[in-house]
PDB file of C-alpha atoms in Angstrom:
ATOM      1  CA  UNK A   1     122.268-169.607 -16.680  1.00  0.00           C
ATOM      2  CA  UNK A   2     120.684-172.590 -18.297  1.00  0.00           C
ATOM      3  CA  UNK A   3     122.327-175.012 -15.860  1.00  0.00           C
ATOM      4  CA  UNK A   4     121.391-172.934 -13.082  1.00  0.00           C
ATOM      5  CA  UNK A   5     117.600-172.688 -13.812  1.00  0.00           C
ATOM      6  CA  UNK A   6     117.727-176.218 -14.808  1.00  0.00           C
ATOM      7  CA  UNK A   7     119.158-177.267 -11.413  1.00  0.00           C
ATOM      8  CA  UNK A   8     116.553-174.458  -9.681  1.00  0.00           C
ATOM      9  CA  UNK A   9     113.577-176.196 -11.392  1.00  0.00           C
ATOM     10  CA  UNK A  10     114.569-179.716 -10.658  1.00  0.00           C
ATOM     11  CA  UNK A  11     115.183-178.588  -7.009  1.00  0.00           C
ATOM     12  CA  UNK A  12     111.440-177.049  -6.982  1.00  0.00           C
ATOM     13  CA  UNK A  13     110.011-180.075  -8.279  1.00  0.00           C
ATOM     14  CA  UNK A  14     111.827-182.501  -6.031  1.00  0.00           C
ATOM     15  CA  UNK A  15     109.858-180.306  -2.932  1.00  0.00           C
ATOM     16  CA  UNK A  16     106.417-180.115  -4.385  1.00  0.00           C
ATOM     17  CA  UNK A  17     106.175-183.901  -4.813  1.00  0.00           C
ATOM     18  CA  UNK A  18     108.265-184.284  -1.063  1.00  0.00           C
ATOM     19  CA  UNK A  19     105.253-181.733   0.381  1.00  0.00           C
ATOM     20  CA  UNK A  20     102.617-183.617  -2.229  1.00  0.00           C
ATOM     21  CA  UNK A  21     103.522-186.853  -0.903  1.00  0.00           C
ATOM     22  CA  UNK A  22     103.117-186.235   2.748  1.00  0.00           C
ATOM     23  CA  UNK A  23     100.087-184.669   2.484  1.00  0.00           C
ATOM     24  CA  UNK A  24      97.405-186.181   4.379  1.00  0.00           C
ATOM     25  CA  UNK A  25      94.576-184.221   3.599  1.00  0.00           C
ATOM     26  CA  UNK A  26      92.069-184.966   0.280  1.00  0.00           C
ATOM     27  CA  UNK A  27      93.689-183.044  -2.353  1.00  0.00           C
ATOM     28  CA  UNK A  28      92.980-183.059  -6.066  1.00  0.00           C
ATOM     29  CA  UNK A  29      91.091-185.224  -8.311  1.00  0.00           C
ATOM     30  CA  UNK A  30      94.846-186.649 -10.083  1.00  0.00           C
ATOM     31  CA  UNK A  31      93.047-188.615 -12.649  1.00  0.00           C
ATOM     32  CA  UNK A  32      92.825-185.483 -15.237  1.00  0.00           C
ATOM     33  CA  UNK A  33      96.822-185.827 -15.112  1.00  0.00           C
ATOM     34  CA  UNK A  34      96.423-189.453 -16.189  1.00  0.00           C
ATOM     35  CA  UNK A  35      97.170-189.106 -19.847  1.00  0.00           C
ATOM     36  CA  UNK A  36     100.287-186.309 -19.533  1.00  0.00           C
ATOM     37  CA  UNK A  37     101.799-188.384 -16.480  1.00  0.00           C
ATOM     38  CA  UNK A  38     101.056-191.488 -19.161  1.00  0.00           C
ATOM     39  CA  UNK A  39     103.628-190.079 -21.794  1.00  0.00           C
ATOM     40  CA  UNK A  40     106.096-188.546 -19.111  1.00  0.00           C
ATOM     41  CA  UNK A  41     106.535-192.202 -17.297  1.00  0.00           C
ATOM     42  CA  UNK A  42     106.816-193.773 -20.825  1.00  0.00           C
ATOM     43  CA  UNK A  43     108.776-191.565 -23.044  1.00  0.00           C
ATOM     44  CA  UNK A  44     111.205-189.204 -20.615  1.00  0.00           C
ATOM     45  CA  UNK A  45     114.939-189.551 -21.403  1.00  0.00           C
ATOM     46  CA  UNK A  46     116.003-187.720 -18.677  1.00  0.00           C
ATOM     47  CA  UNK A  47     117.214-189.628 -16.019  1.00  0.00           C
ATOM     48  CA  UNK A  48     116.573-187.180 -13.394  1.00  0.00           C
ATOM     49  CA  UNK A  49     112.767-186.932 -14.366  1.00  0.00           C
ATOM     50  CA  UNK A  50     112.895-190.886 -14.545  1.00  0.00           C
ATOM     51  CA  UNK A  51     114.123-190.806 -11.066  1.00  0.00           C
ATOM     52  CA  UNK A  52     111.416-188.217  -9.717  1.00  0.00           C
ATOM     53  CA  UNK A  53     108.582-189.073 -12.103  1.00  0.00           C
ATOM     54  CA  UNK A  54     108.885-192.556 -12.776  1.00  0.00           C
ATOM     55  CA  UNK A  55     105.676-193.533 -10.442  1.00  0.00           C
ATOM     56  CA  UNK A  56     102.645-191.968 -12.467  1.00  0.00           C
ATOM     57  CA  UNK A  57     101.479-190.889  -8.896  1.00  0.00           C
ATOM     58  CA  UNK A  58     104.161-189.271  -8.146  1.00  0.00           C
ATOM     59  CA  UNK A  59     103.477-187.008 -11.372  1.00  0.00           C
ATOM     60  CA  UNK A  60     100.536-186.667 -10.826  1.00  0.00           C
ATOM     61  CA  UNK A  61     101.344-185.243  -7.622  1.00  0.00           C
ATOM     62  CA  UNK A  62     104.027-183.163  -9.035  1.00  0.00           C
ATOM     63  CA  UNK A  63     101.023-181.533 -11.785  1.00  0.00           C
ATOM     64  CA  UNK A  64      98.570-180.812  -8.681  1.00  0.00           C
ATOM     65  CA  UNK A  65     101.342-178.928  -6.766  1.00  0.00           C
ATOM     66  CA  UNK A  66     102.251-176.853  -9.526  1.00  0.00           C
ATOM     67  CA  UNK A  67      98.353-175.907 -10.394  1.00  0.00           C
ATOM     68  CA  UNK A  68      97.877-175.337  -6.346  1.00  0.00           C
ATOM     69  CA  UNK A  69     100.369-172.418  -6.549  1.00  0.00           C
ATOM     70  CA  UNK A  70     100.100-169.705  -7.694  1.00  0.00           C
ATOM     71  CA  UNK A  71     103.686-168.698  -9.228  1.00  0.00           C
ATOM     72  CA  UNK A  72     103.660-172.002 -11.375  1.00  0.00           C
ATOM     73  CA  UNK A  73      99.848-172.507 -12.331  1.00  0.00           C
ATOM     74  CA  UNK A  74     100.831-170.052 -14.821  1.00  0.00           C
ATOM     75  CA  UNK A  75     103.260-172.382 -16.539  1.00  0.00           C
ATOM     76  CA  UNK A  76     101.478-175.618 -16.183  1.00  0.00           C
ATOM     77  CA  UNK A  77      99.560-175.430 -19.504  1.00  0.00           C
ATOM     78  CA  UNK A  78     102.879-174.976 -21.057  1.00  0.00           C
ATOM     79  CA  UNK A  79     104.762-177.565 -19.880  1.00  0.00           C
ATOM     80  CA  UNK A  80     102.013-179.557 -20.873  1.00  0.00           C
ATOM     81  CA  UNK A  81     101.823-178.692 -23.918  1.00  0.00           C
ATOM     82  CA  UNK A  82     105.832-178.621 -24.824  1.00  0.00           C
ATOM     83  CA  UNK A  83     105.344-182.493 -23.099  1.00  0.00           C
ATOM     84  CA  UNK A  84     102.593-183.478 -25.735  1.00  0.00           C
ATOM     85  CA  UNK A  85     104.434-181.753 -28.859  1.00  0.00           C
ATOM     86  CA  UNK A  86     108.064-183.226 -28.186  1.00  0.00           C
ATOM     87  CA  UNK A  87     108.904-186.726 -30.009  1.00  0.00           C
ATOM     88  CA  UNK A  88     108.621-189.828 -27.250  1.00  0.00           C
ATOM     89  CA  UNK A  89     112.471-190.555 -28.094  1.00  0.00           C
ATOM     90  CA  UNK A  90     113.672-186.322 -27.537  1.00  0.00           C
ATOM     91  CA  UNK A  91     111.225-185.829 -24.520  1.00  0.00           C
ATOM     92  CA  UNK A  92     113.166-184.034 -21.288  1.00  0.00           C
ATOM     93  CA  UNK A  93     110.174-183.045 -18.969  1.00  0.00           C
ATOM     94  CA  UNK A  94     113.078-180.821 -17.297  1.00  0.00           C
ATOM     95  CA  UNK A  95     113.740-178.913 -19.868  1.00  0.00           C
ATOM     96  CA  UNK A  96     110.195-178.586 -21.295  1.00  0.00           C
ATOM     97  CA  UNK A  97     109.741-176.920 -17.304  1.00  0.00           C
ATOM     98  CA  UNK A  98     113.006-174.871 -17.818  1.00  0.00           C
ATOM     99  CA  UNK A  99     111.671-173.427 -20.645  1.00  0.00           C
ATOM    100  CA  UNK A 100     108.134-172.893 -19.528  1.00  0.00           C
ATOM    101  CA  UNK A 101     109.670-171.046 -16.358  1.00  0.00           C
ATOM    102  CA  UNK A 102     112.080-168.948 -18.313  1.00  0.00           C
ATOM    103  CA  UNK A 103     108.837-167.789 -20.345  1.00  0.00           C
ATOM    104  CA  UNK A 104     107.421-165.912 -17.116  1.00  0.00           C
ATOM    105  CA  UNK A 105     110.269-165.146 -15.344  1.00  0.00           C
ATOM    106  CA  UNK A 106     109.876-161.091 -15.916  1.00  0.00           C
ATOM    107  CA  UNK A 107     106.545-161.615 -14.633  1.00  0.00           C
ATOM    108  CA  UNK A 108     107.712-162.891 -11.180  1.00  0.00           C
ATOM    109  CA  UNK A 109     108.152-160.352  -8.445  1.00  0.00           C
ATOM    110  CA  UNK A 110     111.696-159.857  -6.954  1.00  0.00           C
ATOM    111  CA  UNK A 111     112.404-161.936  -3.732  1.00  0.00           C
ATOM    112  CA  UNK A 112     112.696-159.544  -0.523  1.00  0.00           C
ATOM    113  CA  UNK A 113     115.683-158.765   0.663  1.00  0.00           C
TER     114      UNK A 113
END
């Protein structure tokens, strides 16, 4: 199950900074995700993050997507936070999303079928 959301929330993230990054239009001011994108470029130990995050743009980008929307604004401040408490050496920006997602999960409406 962990695996699985793991893998789901990488995949997410991979297509918000995709869509973020051929975005033409004027989007958000990036510069208030300066300081997180700061400690996720530096510190990360996961080499998938390293490999999607490792241009602070590209977080930035990644941040702006996930306020934009409205099923992961809610979990932004989270991952945020569980980014700034977690030890420079331990951090895993994948998992601190995996466990920010699992957190409002319940509160997400069933897909259509």
């Amino acid at each position: 199950m962990k695996k699985t959301l793991l893998i789901s929330v990488t995949l997410t993230l991979s297509a918000l900074l995709l869509v973020n990054a051929n975005c033409k239009k004027k989007g958000p001011d990036l510069s208030k995700y300066d300081e997180i994108c700061a400690t996720v470029t530096k510190c990360d130990q996961n080499p998938q993050s390293k490999m999607l995050l490792m241009q602070p743009e590209a977080c930035q980008k990644m941040f702006a997507g996930l306020d934009k929307s409205p099923q992961t604004a809610a979990f932004t401040p989270q991952v945020i936070d569980c980014i700034q408490k977690a030890p420079c050496a331990k951090l895993d920006t994948m998992k601190c999303f995996a466990a920010s997602a699992q957190g409002i999960m319940p509160m997400m409406p069933a897909p259509n079928k």
